[in-house]
PDB file of C-alpha atoms in Angstrom:
ATOM      1  CA  MET A   1       0.000   0.000   0.000  1.00 46.00           C
ATOM      2  CA  GLY A   2       1.553   3.317  -1.054  1.00 53.00           C
ATOM      3  CA  ILE A   3       1.788   6.580   0.848  1.00 56.00           C
ATOM      4  CA  ASP A   4      -0.142   9.476  -0.702  1.00 67.00           C
ATOM      5  CA  SER A   5       1.707  12.301   1.072  1.00 82.00           C
ATOM      6  CA  VAL A   6       4.362  13.078   3.621  1.00 83.00           C
ATOM      7  CA  VAL A   7       3.060  13.598   7.136  1.00 85.00           C
ATOM      8  CA  PHE A   8       5.257  15.301   9.728  1.00 85.00           C
ATOM      9  CA  ILE A   9       4.834  13.443  12.985  1.00 83.00           C
ATOM     10  CA  LYS A  10       7.297  15.809  14.648  1.00 85.00           C
ATOM     11  CA  ALA A  11       8.869  18.986  13.284  1.00 86.00           C
ATOM     12  CA  THR A  12      10.915  21.317  15.485  1.00 88.00           C
ATOM     13  CA  THR A  13      14.105  23.336  15.021  1.00 84.00           C
ATOM     14  CA  THR A  14      16.163  20.312  16.122  1.00 84.00           C
ATOM     15  CA  GLU A  15      14.060  17.218  15.318  1.00 84.00           C
ATOM     16  CA  ILE A  16      12.100  15.889  12.334  1.00 88.00           C
ATOM     17  CA  ASP A  17      10.065  12.699  12.046  1.00 84.00           C
ATOM     18  CA  THR A  18       7.708  11.695   9.211  1.00 85.00           C
ATOM     19  CA  ASN A  19       5.541   8.792   8.147  1.00 82.00           C
ATOM     20  CA  LEU A  20       8.191   7.731   5.587  1.00 80.00           C
ATOM     21  CA  LYS A  21       9.751   4.962   7.670  1.00 74.00           C
ATOM     22  CA  GLU A  22      10.971   1.451   7.023  1.00 71.00           C
ATOM     23  CA  SER A  23      10.922   0.471  10.694  1.00 68.00           C
ATOM     24  CA  ASN A  24       9.208   1.350  13.947  1.00 68.00           C
ATOM     25  CA  LYS A  25      12.208   1.971  16.172  1.00 68.00           C
ATOM     26  CA  GLY A  26      10.490   4.834  17.963  1.00 67.00           C
ATOM     27  CA  THR A  27      13.233   7.324  17.138  1.00 78.00           C
ATOM     28  CA  SER A  28      13.034  10.406  14.957  1.00 80.00           C
ATOM     29  CA  GLN A  29      14.568  10.322  11.502  1.00 81.00           C
ATOM     30  CA  LEU A  30      16.598  13.499  11.969  1.00 87.00           C
ATOM     31  CA  LEU A  31      17.972  14.864  15.244  1.00 86.00           C
ATOM     32  CA  ALA A  32      20.300  17.856  15.618  1.00 88.00           C
ATOM     33  CA  LEU A  33      22.502  18.230  18.692  1.00 87.00           C
ATOM     34  CA  GLY A  34      25.294  20.503  19.817  1.00 85.00           C
ATOM     35  CA  ILE A  35      28.681  18.859  20.255  1.00 81.00           C
ATOM     36  CA  GLY A  36      28.434  19.266  24.008  1.00 80.00           C
ATOM     37  CA  ALA A  37      24.917  17.784  24.343  1.00 83.00           C
ATOM     38  CA  SER A  38      24.197  14.490  26.092  1.00 81.00           C
ATOM     39  CA  ILE A  39      24.183  11.585  23.644  1.00 83.00           C
ATOM     40  CA  THR A  40      23.348   8.853  26.144  1.00 80.00           C
ATOM     41  CA  GLY A  41      20.911   6.405  24.570  1.00 80.00           C
ATOM     42  CA  LYS A  42      21.119   7.995  21.125  1.00 85.00           C
ATOM     43  CA  HIS A  43      21.596   5.833  18.013  1.00 86.00           C
ATOM     44  CA  ALA A  44      21.855   6.671  14.318  1.00 88.00           C
ATOM     45  CA  ASP A  45      22.536   5.076  10.954  1.00 88.00           C
ATOM     46  CA  ILE A  46      24.293   8.221   9.733  1.00 91.00           C
ATOM     47  CA  VAL A  47      26.157  10.641  12.016  1.00 92.00           C
ATOM     48  CA  ILE A  48      26.987  13.993  10.423  1.00 92.00           C
ATOM     49  CA  THR A  49      29.348  16.422  12.152  1.00 92.00           C
ATOM     50  CA  ASP A  50      29.673  20.001  10.961  1.00 92.00           C
ATOM     51  CA  ASP A  51      32.446  22.315  12.207  1.00 91.00           C
ATOM     52  CA  ILE A  52      32.955  20.581  15.550  1.00 91.00           C
ATOM     53  CA  VAL A  53      36.556  21.814  15.307  1.00 91.00           C
ATOM     54  CA  ASN A  54      36.676  25.609  15.471  1.00 86.00           C
ATOM     55  CA  LEU A  55      38.935  28.551  16.231  1.00 80.00           C
ATOM     56  CA  LYS A  56      38.951  27.722  19.947  1.00 83.00           C
ATOM     57  CA  ASP A  57      40.661  24.432  19.103  1.00 86.00           C
ATOM     58  CA  ARG A  58      43.493  26.445  17.592  1.00 81.00           C
ATOM     59  CA  VAL A  59      44.263  28.458  20.724  1.00 78.00           C
ATOM     60  CA  SER A  60      43.518  25.917  23.470  1.00 83.00           C
ATOM     61  CA  ARG A  61      44.922  22.431  24.018  1.00 83.00           C
ATOM     62  CA  ALA A  62      42.134  21.746  26.534  1.00 86.00           C
ATOM     63  CA  GLU A  63      39.534  22.605  23.885  1.00 88.00           C
ATOM     64  CA  ARG A  64      41.215  20.291  21.361  1.00 90.00           C
ATOM     65  CA  GLU A  65      41.216  17.406  23.819  1.00 92.00           C
ATOM     66  CA  ARG A  66      37.576  18.072  24.725  1.00 91.00           C
ATOM     67  CA  THR A  67      36.538  17.967  21.073  1.00 92.00           C
ATOM     68  CA  LYS A  68      38.494  14.740  20.508  1.00 93.00           C
ATOM     69  CA  THR A  69      36.751  13.112  23.476  1.00 92.00           C
ATOM     70  CA  GLN A  70      33.325  14.229  22.264  1.00 91.00           C
ATOM     71  CA  TYR A  71      34.048  12.892  18.772  1.00 91.00           C
ATOM     72  CA  GLN A  72      35.126   9.543  20.199  1.00 90.00           C
ATOM     73  CA  GLU A  73      31.912   9.338  22.226  1.00 89.00           C
ATOM     74  CA  LEU A  74      29.953   9.741  18.997  1.00 89.00           C
ATOM     75  CA  GLN A  75      31.344   6.387  17.836  1.00 88.00           C
ATOM     76  CA  ASN A  76      28.920   4.747  20.289  1.00 87.00           C
ATOM     77  CA  VAL A  77      25.963   6.452  18.594  1.00 87.00           C
ATOM     78  CA  LYS A  78      26.551   4.916  15.157  1.00 87.00           C
ATOM     79  CA  ASN A  79      24.551   1.745  14.517  1.00 88.00           C
ATOM     80  CA  ARG A  80      26.232  -1.363  13.145  1.00 88.00           C
ATOM     81  CA  GLY A  81      26.720  -0.812   9.429  1.00 87.00           C
ATOM     82  CA  GLY A  82      26.248   2.943   9.829  1.00 89.00           C
ATOM     83  CA  ARG A  83      28.663   5.661   8.780  1.00 91.00           C
ATOM     84  CA  PHE A  84      30.079   9.063   9.604  1.00 92.00           C
ATOM     85  CA  ILE A  85      30.100  12.177   7.429  1.00 92.00           C
ATOM     86  CA  ASN A  86      32.420  14.881   8.775  1.00 92.00           C
ATOM     87  CA  THR A  87      32.708  18.399   7.374  1.00 91.00           C
ATOM     88  CA  GLY A  88      34.737  21.261   8.772  1.00 89.00           C
ATOM     89  CA  THR A  89      37.998  23.193   8.874  1.00 87.00           C
ATOM     90  CA  PRO A  90      41.271  21.951  10.395  1.00 87.00           C
ATOM     91  CA  TRP A  91      42.563  24.538  12.849  1.00 83.00           C
ATOM     92  CA  HIS A  92      45.528  22.800  14.458  1.00 81.00           C
ATOM     93  CA  LYS A  93      47.916  19.992  13.579  1.00 78.00           C
ATOM     94  CA  GLU A  94      46.691  18.042  16.639  1.00 84.00           C
ATOM     95  CA  ASP A  95      42.941  18.704  16.432  1.00 90.00           C
ATOM     96  CA  ALA A  96      40.145  16.124  16.141  1.00 91.00           C
ATOM     97  CA  ILE A  97      40.251  16.104  12.345  1.00 90.00           C
ATOM     98  CA  THR A  98      43.579  14.241  12.493  1.00 86.00           C
ATOM     99  CA  GLY A  99      41.665  11.251  13.889  1.00 86.00           C
ATOM    100  CA  MET A 100      38.995  11.215  11.192  1.00 89.00           C
ATOM    101  CA  PRO A 101      39.423   8.627   8.411  1.00 87.00           C
ATOM    102  CA  ASN A 102      39.439   9.275   4.663  1.00 87.00           C
ATOM    103  CA  VAL A 103      39.884  13.034   4.954  1.00 87.00           C
ATOM    104  CA  LYS A 104      39.519  14.865   1.632  1.00 87.00           C
ATOM    105  CA  ARG A 105      40.541  18.520   1.522  1.00 86.00           C
ATOM    106  CA  PHE A 106      39.035  21.134  -0.794  1.00 88.00           C
ATOM    107  CA  ASP A 107      40.794  24.472  -0.410  1.00 87.00           C
ATOM    108  CA  CYS A 108      39.724  27.891  -1.664  1.00 88.00           C
ATOM    109  CA  TYR A 109      41.569  27.433  -4.959  1.00 85.00           C
ATOM    110  CA  GLN A 110      39.860  24.137  -5.869  1.00 87.00           C
ATOM    111  CA  THR A 111      36.224  24.974  -5.216  1.00 85.00           C
ATOM    112  CA  GLY A 112      35.958  28.053  -7.425  1.00 85.00           C
ATOM    113  CA  LEU A 113      33.452  29.537  -4.961  1.00 88.00           C
ATOM    114  CA  ILE A 114      35.567  32.609  -4.166  1.00 89.00           C
ATOM    115  CA  THR A 115      36.930  35.003  -6.761  1.00 89.00           C
ATOM    116  CA  LYS A 116      40.550  36.147  -6.803  1.00 84.00           C
ATOM    117  CA  GLU A 117      39.446  39.611  -5.720  1.00 86.00           C
ATOM    118  CA  GLN A 118      37.453  38.208  -2.784  1.00 90.00           C
ATOM    119  CA  LEU A 119      40.373  36.017  -1.755  1.00 85.00           C
ATOM    120  CA  GLU A 120      42.729  38.974  -1.776  1.00 81.00           C
ATOM    121  CA  HIS A 121      40.304  40.962   0.371  1.00 84.00           C
ATOM    122  CA  LEU A 122      40.045  38.065   2.829  1.00 83.00           C
ATOM    123  CA  ARG A 123      43.823  37.649   2.887  1.00 77.00           C
ATOM    124  CA  GLN A 124      44.279  41.321   3.767  1.00 73.00           C
ATOM    125  CA  SER A 125      41.638  41.215   6.519  1.00 73.00           C
ATOM    126  CA  MET A 126      43.267  38.555   8.731  1.00 71.00           C
ATOM    127  CA  THR A 127      46.594  37.129   9.806  1.00 66.00           C
ATOM    128  CA  ALA A 128      48.496  34.827   7.468  1.00 67.00           C
ATOM    129  CA  SER A 129      48.010  31.779   9.684  1.00 70.00           C
ATOM    130  CA  LEU A 130      44.263  32.375  10.030  1.00 74.00           C
ATOM    131  CA  PHE A 131      43.884  32.689   6.262  1.00 80.00           C
ATOM    132  CA  ALA A 132      45.970  29.560   5.723  1.00 79.00           C
ATOM    133  CA  ALA A 133      43.906  27.528   8.201  1.00 80.00           C
ATOM    134  CA  ASN A 134      40.478  28.754   7.149  1.00 81.00           C
ATOM    135  CA  TYR A 135      40.858  28.950   3.377  1.00 87.00           C
ATOM    136  CA  GLU A 136      43.967  27.018   2.346  1.00 83.00           C
ATOM    137  CA  LEU A 137      43.383  24.249   4.934  1.00 84.00           C
ATOM    138  CA  LYS A 138      46.987  24.188   6.097  1.00 73.00           C
ATOM    139  CA  HIS A 139      48.937  25.219   9.150  1.00 70.00           C
ATOM    140  CA  ILE A 140      51.714  27.774   9.329  1.00 61.00           C
ATOM    141  CA  ALA A 141      54.148  27.404  12.203  1.00 55.00           C
ATOM    142  CA  ASP A 142      56.085  30.669  12.406  1.00 55.00           C
ATOM    143  CA  LYS A 143      59.523  30.039  13.896  1.00 57.00           C
ATOM    144  CA  ASP A 144      59.619  33.673  15.041  1.00 61.00           C
ATOM    145  CA  ALA A 145      56.312  33.494  16.950  1.00 70.00           C
ATOM    146  CA  MET A 146      56.672  34.820  20.481  1.00 82.00           C
ATOM    147  CA  PHE A 147      53.697  33.109  22.137  1.00 85.00           C
ATOM    148  CA  THR A 148      52.373  29.570  22.511  1.00 77.00           C
ATOM    149  CA  GLN A 149      48.826  28.427  23.290  1.00 78.00           C
ATOM    150  CA  ALA A 150      46.773  30.151  25.968  1.00 86.00           C
ATOM    151  CA  THR A 151      45.566  28.812  29.334  1.00 88.00           C
ATOM    152  CA  PHE A 152      41.890  29.309  30.200  1.00 89.00           C
ATOM    153  CA  THR A 153      39.643  29.761  33.238  1.00 91.00           C
ATOM    154  CA  ASP A 154      35.869  30.066  33.700  1.00 91.00           C
ATOM    155  CA  LYS A 155      36.077  32.303  36.805  1.00 93.00           C
ATOM    156  CA  ARG A 156      34.446  35.480  35.449  1.00 94.00           C
ATOM    157  CA  GLU A 157      34.075  36.875  38.951  1.00 95.00           C
ATOM    158  CA  ALA A 158      37.872  37.026  39.228  1.00 96.00           C
ATOM    159  CA  LEU A 159      37.832  40.113  36.967  1.00 96.00           C
ATOM    160  CA  LYS A 160      35.611  42.165  39.287  1.00 96.00           C
ATOM    161  CA  ASN A 161      37.146  45.548  40.172  1.00 96.00           C
ATOM    162  CA  GLY A 162      39.889  45.037  37.613  1.00 96.00           C
ATOM    163  CA  THR A 163      41.036  47.467  34.927  1.00 97.00           C
ATOM    164  CA  ALA A 164      40.837  47.604  31.128  1.00 97.00           C
ATOM    165  CA  GLN A 165      42.549  49.058  28.072  1.00 97.00           C
ATOM    166  CA  ILE A 166      41.253  50.040  24.633  1.00 97.00           C
ATOM    167  CA  ASP A 167      43.520  50.004  21.587  1.00 95.00           C
ATOM    168  CA  ALA A 168      41.380  52.047  19.228  1.00 94.00           C
ATOM    169  CA  ALA A 169      41.126  51.796  15.445  1.00 93.00           C
ATOM    170  CA  TYR A 170      40.268  54.896  13.448  1.00 91.00           C
ATOM    171  CA  GLY A 171      40.112  53.369   9.974  1.00 81.00           C
ATOM    172  CA  GLY A 172      42.176  51.308   7.560  1.00 79.00           C
ATOM    173  CA  ASN A 173      42.978  47.687   8.350  1.00 80.00           C
ATOM    174  CA  ASP A 174      43.440  48.240  12.071  1.00 87.00           C
ATOM    175  CA  TYR A 175      41.367  46.465  14.720  1.00 93.00           C
ATOM    176  CA  THR A 176      39.894  47.869  17.907  1.00 96.00           C
ATOM    177  CA  ALA A 177      41.066  45.727  20.818  1.00 97.00           C
ATOM    178  CA  TYR A 178      39.612  45.674  24.335  1.00 98.00           C
ATOM    179  CA  THR A 179      41.495  43.971  27.169  1.00 98.00           C
ATOM    180  CA  ALA A 180      40.412  43.490  30.798  1.00 98.00           C
ATOM    181  CA  LYS A 181      42.622  42.329  33.663  1.00 97.00           C
ATOM    182  CA  LYS A 182      42.613  41.593  37.393  1.00 96.00           C
ATOM    183  CA  ASN A 183      45.792  40.035  38.768  1.00 95.00           C
ATOM    184  CA  ASN A 184      46.641  37.226  36.294  1.00 95.00           C
ATOM    185  CA  VAL A 185      43.115  36.780  34.889  1.00 97.00           C
ATOM    186  CA  MET A 186      42.442  38.462  31.539  1.00 97.00           C
ATOM    187  CA  PHE A 187      39.782  38.843  28.860  1.00 98.00           C
ATOM    188  CA  GLY A 188      40.113  40.183  25.324  1.00 97.00           C
ATOM    189  CA  LYS A 189      37.897  41.008  22.376  1.00 97.00           C
ATOM    190  CA  LEU A 190      38.642  42.270  18.879  1.00 96.00           C
ATOM    191  CA  TRP A 191      36.566  44.231  16.334  1.00 95.00           C
ATOM    192  CA  HIS A 192      37.571  44.997  12.747  1.00 92.00           C
ATOM    193  CA  LYS A 193      35.793  48.349  13.157  1.00 92.00           C
ATOM    194  CA  HIS A 194      36.294  52.018  13.948  1.00 94.00           C
ATOM    195  CA  VAL A 195      36.242  52.459  17.732  1.00 94.00           C
ATOM    196  CA  ASP A 196      33.054  54.563  17.511  1.00 94.00           C
ATOM    197  CA  ASP A 197      31.214  51.582  15.993  1.00 95.00           C
ATOM    198  CA  CYS A 198      31.989  49.225  18.870  1.00 95.00           C
ATOM    199  CA  LEU A 199      32.284  51.558  21.879  1.00 95.00           C
ATOM    200  CA  ASP A 200      28.724  50.805  23.063  1.00 95.00           C
ATOM    201  CA  GLU A 201      29.511  47.072  23.142  1.00 96.00           C
ATOM    202  CA  ILE A 202      32.786  47.749  24.950  1.00 96.00           C
ATOM    203  CA  ILE A 203      30.986  49.795  27.597  1.00 96.00           C
ATOM    204  CA  GLU A 204      28.448  46.973  28.078  1.00 96.00           C
ATOM    205  CA  LEU A 205      31.259  44.437  28.555  1.00 96.00           C
ATOM    206  CA  HIS A 206      33.038  46.753  30.971  1.00 96.00           C
ATOM    207  CA  LYS A 207      29.941  47.205  33.115  1.00 96.00           C
ATOM    208  CA  ALA A 208      29.087  43.487  32.993  1.00 96.00           C
ATOM    209  CA  PHE A 209      32.529  42.620  34.373  1.00 96.00           C
ATOM    210  CA  GLN A 210      32.185  45.410  36.998  1.00 97.00           C
ATOM    211  CA  LEU A 211      35.545  46.874  36.112  1.00 97.00           C
ATOM    212  CA  GLY A 212      37.170  50.142  37.130  1.00 96.00           C
ATOM    213  CA  THR A 213      39.570  52.379  35.216  1.00 96.00           C
ATOM    214  CA  ILE A 214      39.941  52.174  31.431  1.00 97.00           C
ATOM    215  CA  TYR A 215      43.352  53.113  29.999  1.00 96.00           C
ATOM    216  CA  ALA A 216      43.358  54.848  26.623  1.00 94.00           C
ATOM    217  CA  GLU A 217      46.324  56.007  24.558  1.00 92.00           C
ATOM    218  CA  ASP A 218      46.034  59.594  23.297  1.00 90.00           C
ATOM    219  CA  ASN A 219      48.755  59.594  20.605  1.00 87.00           C
ATOM    220  CA  GLY A 220      46.472  59.258  17.599  1.00 80.00           C
ATOM    221  CA  ASP A 221      43.299  61.019  18.758  1.00 85.00           C
ATOM    222  CA  LYS A 222      44.528  63.817  21.060  1.00 84.00           C
ATOM    223  CA  GLY A 223      42.387  62.515  23.917  1.00 87.00           C
ATOM    224  CA  TYR A 224      39.155  62.000  21.928  1.00 92.00           C
ATOM    225  CA  LEU A 225      38.505  58.441  23.165  1.00 94.00           C
ATOM    226  CA  ALA A 226      39.180  59.320  26.791  1.00 93.00           C
ATOM    227  CA  LYS A 227      36.640  62.164  26.560  1.00 93.00           C
ATOM    228  CA  GLU A 228      34.022  59.823  25.034  1.00 93.00           C
ATOM    229  CA  ILE A 229      34.523  57.276  27.815  1.00 95.00           C
ATOM    230  CA  HIS A 230      34.345  60.012  30.466  1.00 93.00           C
ATOM    231  CA  LYS A 231      31.056  61.273  28.980  1.00 93.00           C
ATOM    232  CA  ARG A 232      29.580  57.835  29.612  1.00 91.00           C
ATOM    233  CA  GLY A 233      30.376  58.077  33.306  1.00 91.00           C
ATOM    234  CA  LEU A 234      33.311  55.670  33.465  1.00 94.00           C
ATOM    235  CA  LEU A 235      36.738  56.177  34.986  1.00 94.00           C
ATOM    236  CA  VAL A 236      39.373  56.712  32.332  1.00 95.00           C
ATOM    237  CA  LYS A 237      43.094  57.424  32.350  1.00 94.00           C
ATOM    238  CA  SER A 238      44.751  58.655  29.171  1.00 92.00           C
ATOM    239  CA  TYR A 239      48.466  58.293  28.515  1.00 93.00           C
ATOM    240  CA  HIS A 240      50.944  59.179  25.812  1.00 92.00           C
ATOM    241  CA  GLU A 241      52.768  56.177  24.355  1.00 92.00           C
ATOM    242  CA  THR A 242      56.532  56.541  24.000  1.00 92.00           C
ATOM    243  CA  GLN A 243      57.752  52.936  24.179  1.00 91.00           C
ATOM    244  CA  ASN A 244      58.595  50.882  21.089  1.00 90.00           C
ATOM    245  CA  LYS A 245      55.685  48.484  20.484  1.00 91.00           C
ATOM    246  CA  TYR A 246      57.799  45.364  19.966  1.00 89.00           C
ATOM    247  CA  ILE A 247      59.845  46.025  23.099  1.00 91.00           C
ATOM    248  CA  LYS A 248      56.669  46.679  25.081  1.00 94.00           C
ATOM    249  CA  ILE A 249      55.087  43.389  23.966  1.00 94.00           C
ATOM    250  CA  ALA A 250      58.312  41.455  24.574  1.00 90.00           C
ATOM    251  CA  THR A 251      58.819  43.122  27.951  1.00 89.00           C
ATOM    252  CA  TYR A 252      55.382  42.798  29.476  1.00 93.00           C
ATOM    253  CA  LEU A 253      53.172  40.327  27.617  1.00 95.00           C
ATOM    254  CA  ARG A 254      55.869  37.751  26.911  1.00 91.00           C
ATOM    255  CA  ALA A 255      57.193  37.841  30.460  1.00 89.00           C
ATOM    256  CA  SER A 256      53.697  37.327  31.903  1.00 93.00           C
ATOM    257  CA  TRP A 257      52.342  34.902  29.300  1.00 94.00           C
ATOM    258  CA  SER A 258      52.960  31.602  31.118  1.00 90.00           C
ATOM    259  CA  ASN A 259      51.134  32.887  34.227  1.00 93.00           C
ATOM    260  CA  LEU A 260      48.092  34.385  32.513  1.00 95.00           C
ATOM    261  CA  LEU A 261      44.628  32.815  32.666  1.00 95.00           C
ATOM    262  CA  TRP A 262      42.243  33.897  29.917  1.00 95.00           C
ATOM    263  CA  LEU A 263      38.489  33.771  30.423  1.00 95.00           C
ATOM    264  CA  ASP A 264      37.129  30.965  28.288  1.00 89.00           C
ATOM    265  CA  ASP A 265      34.819  33.334  26.374  1.00 90.00           C
ATOM    266  CA  THR A 266      37.726  35.497  25.268  1.00 93.00           C
ATOM    267  CA  ASP A 267      37.461  36.236  21.547  1.00 91.00           C
ATOM    268  CA  PRO A 268      39.422  33.505  19.692  1.00 86.00           C
ATOM    269  CA  GLU A 269      40.430  36.024  17.013  1.00 87.00           C
ATOM    270  CA  TYR A 270      41.931  38.221  19.730  1.00 93.00           C
ATOM    271  CA  LEU A 271      44.060  35.315  20.983  1.00 91.00           C
ATOM    272  CA  SER A 272      44.925  34.240  17.447  1.00 85.00           C
ATOM    273  CA  GLN A 273      46.366  37.674  16.787  1.00 89.00           C
ATOM    274  CA  ILE A 274      48.582  37.259  19.847  1.00 92.00           C
ATOM    275  CA  LEU A 275      49.673  33.760  18.821  1.00 86.00           C
ATOM    276  CA  ASP A 276      50.536  35.068  15.356  1.00 82.00           C
ATOM    277  CA  TYR A 277      52.536  38.000  16.672  1.00 87.00           C
ATOM    278  CA  THR A 278      56.096  38.547  15.472  1.00 82.00           C
ATOM    279  CA  GLU A 279      58.158  41.706  15.144  1.00 78.00           C
ATOM    280  CA  ASN A 280      56.951  41.986  11.538  1.00 76.00           C
ATOM    281  CA  ALA A 281      53.293  41.076  12.143  1.00 78.00           C
ATOM    282  CA  GLU A 282      50.779  42.993  10.038  1.00 78.00           C
ATOM    283  CA  HIS A 283      48.217  43.100  12.859  1.00 86.00           C
ATOM    284  CA  ASP A 284      49.294  43.677  16.463  1.00 91.00           C
ATOM    285  CA  ASP A 285      46.346  45.438  18.125  1.00 95.00           C
ATOM    286  CA  ALA A 286      45.515  42.600  20.553  1.00 96.00           C
ATOM    287  CA  PRO A 287      49.075  41.998  21.845  1.00 96.00           C
ATOM    288  CA  ASP A 288      49.638  45.763  22.029  1.00 96.00           C
ATOM    289  CA  SER A 289      46.483  46.226  24.126  1.00 97.00           C
ATOM    290  CA  ALA A 290      47.353  43.328  26.443  1.00 97.00           C
ATOM    291  CA  ALA A 291      50.950  44.496  26.907  1.00 97.00           C
ATOM    292  CA  SER A 292      49.838  48.076  27.589  1.00 96.00           C
ATOM    293  CA  LEU A 293      47.426  46.935  30.288  1.00 97.00           C
ATOM    294  CA  ILE A 294      49.957  44.635  31.927  1.00 96.00           C
ATOM    295  CA  ARG A 295      52.478  47.504  31.960  1.00 95.00           C
ATOM    296  CA  ALA A 296      49.892  49.820  33.539  1.00 94.00           C
ATOM    297  CA  THR A 297      49.196  47.363  36.346  1.00 92.00           C
ATOM    298  CA  GLU A 298      52.716  45.947  36.814  1.00 83.00           C
ATOM    299  CA  LYS A 299      54.993  48.935  36.346  1.00 68.00           C
ATOM    300  CA  ASN A 300      57.949  47.407  38.137  1.00 40.00           C
ATOM    301  CA  ARG A 301      58.365  44.398  35.843  1.00 42.00           C
ATOM    302  CA  LYS A 302      61.743  44.197  34.070  1.00 40.00           C
ATOM    303  CA  TRP A 303      62.303  43.293  30.425  1.00 34.00           C
ATOM    304  CA  VAL A 304      62.713  39.550  29.962  1.00 33.00           C
ATOM    305  CA  VAL A 305      63.681  38.176  26.549  1.00 28.00           C
TER     306      VAL A 305
END
């Protein structure tokens, strides 16, 4: 006896079940879950993963190991005779994709989906290693890189009553970077925008963390940013930068790096810019902001190289 039409027995944003079934197992035909969701008791003929490896896997060993464990647990979901379909981007030479069988790579040059002009724009808008990972599907290990992977914490309350710094962008290819700090706990976020276009979001973050003084350099804007922050009722301290940027980053951020704990919702692009930093880096707004804030709070630290 044929079926005249499809009937949706269940249809939600994460689950679909219809009358087109070959068995009565009592399970829905399609079920969508986040990588961190409970999979106890779940079974499937086809398991599809999409982007379970992401930018956080690039900057955090703990995140890479967590993703690997979650992927291994999915093996118990697949029914006998079933199969996996994995799609995504490799972000690190030791991420979960290295354990997936029959990997086929299709980079930006093979697919034909992005024009040469678009590729050039993308290349100019991010660091070389980010472009290589995301579009060329390869890893660049820069022998001159100053920093290794970050260490994370989930203790947001540890930032309360801390301080912050804004490295402002006023156009061009620069980023606006915001860094918060209390003792050795830090948070960072990056915007590829003019500071005026992200200042409201920065103020919201600052208030949510219950932070105090914001440090703002006045070299490029003659005190404009400090005045804008002051208008919004926040404590601000402007300063005139005289130190060489590379020496500042090597002096303060590098010396503190092994002791720093980054909040686990720190912007991965912010940390990627730090991990990509060299003396000749095209983008250095995040490491510059972090180093400036560390210097402001630890003035007695000596240069360690």
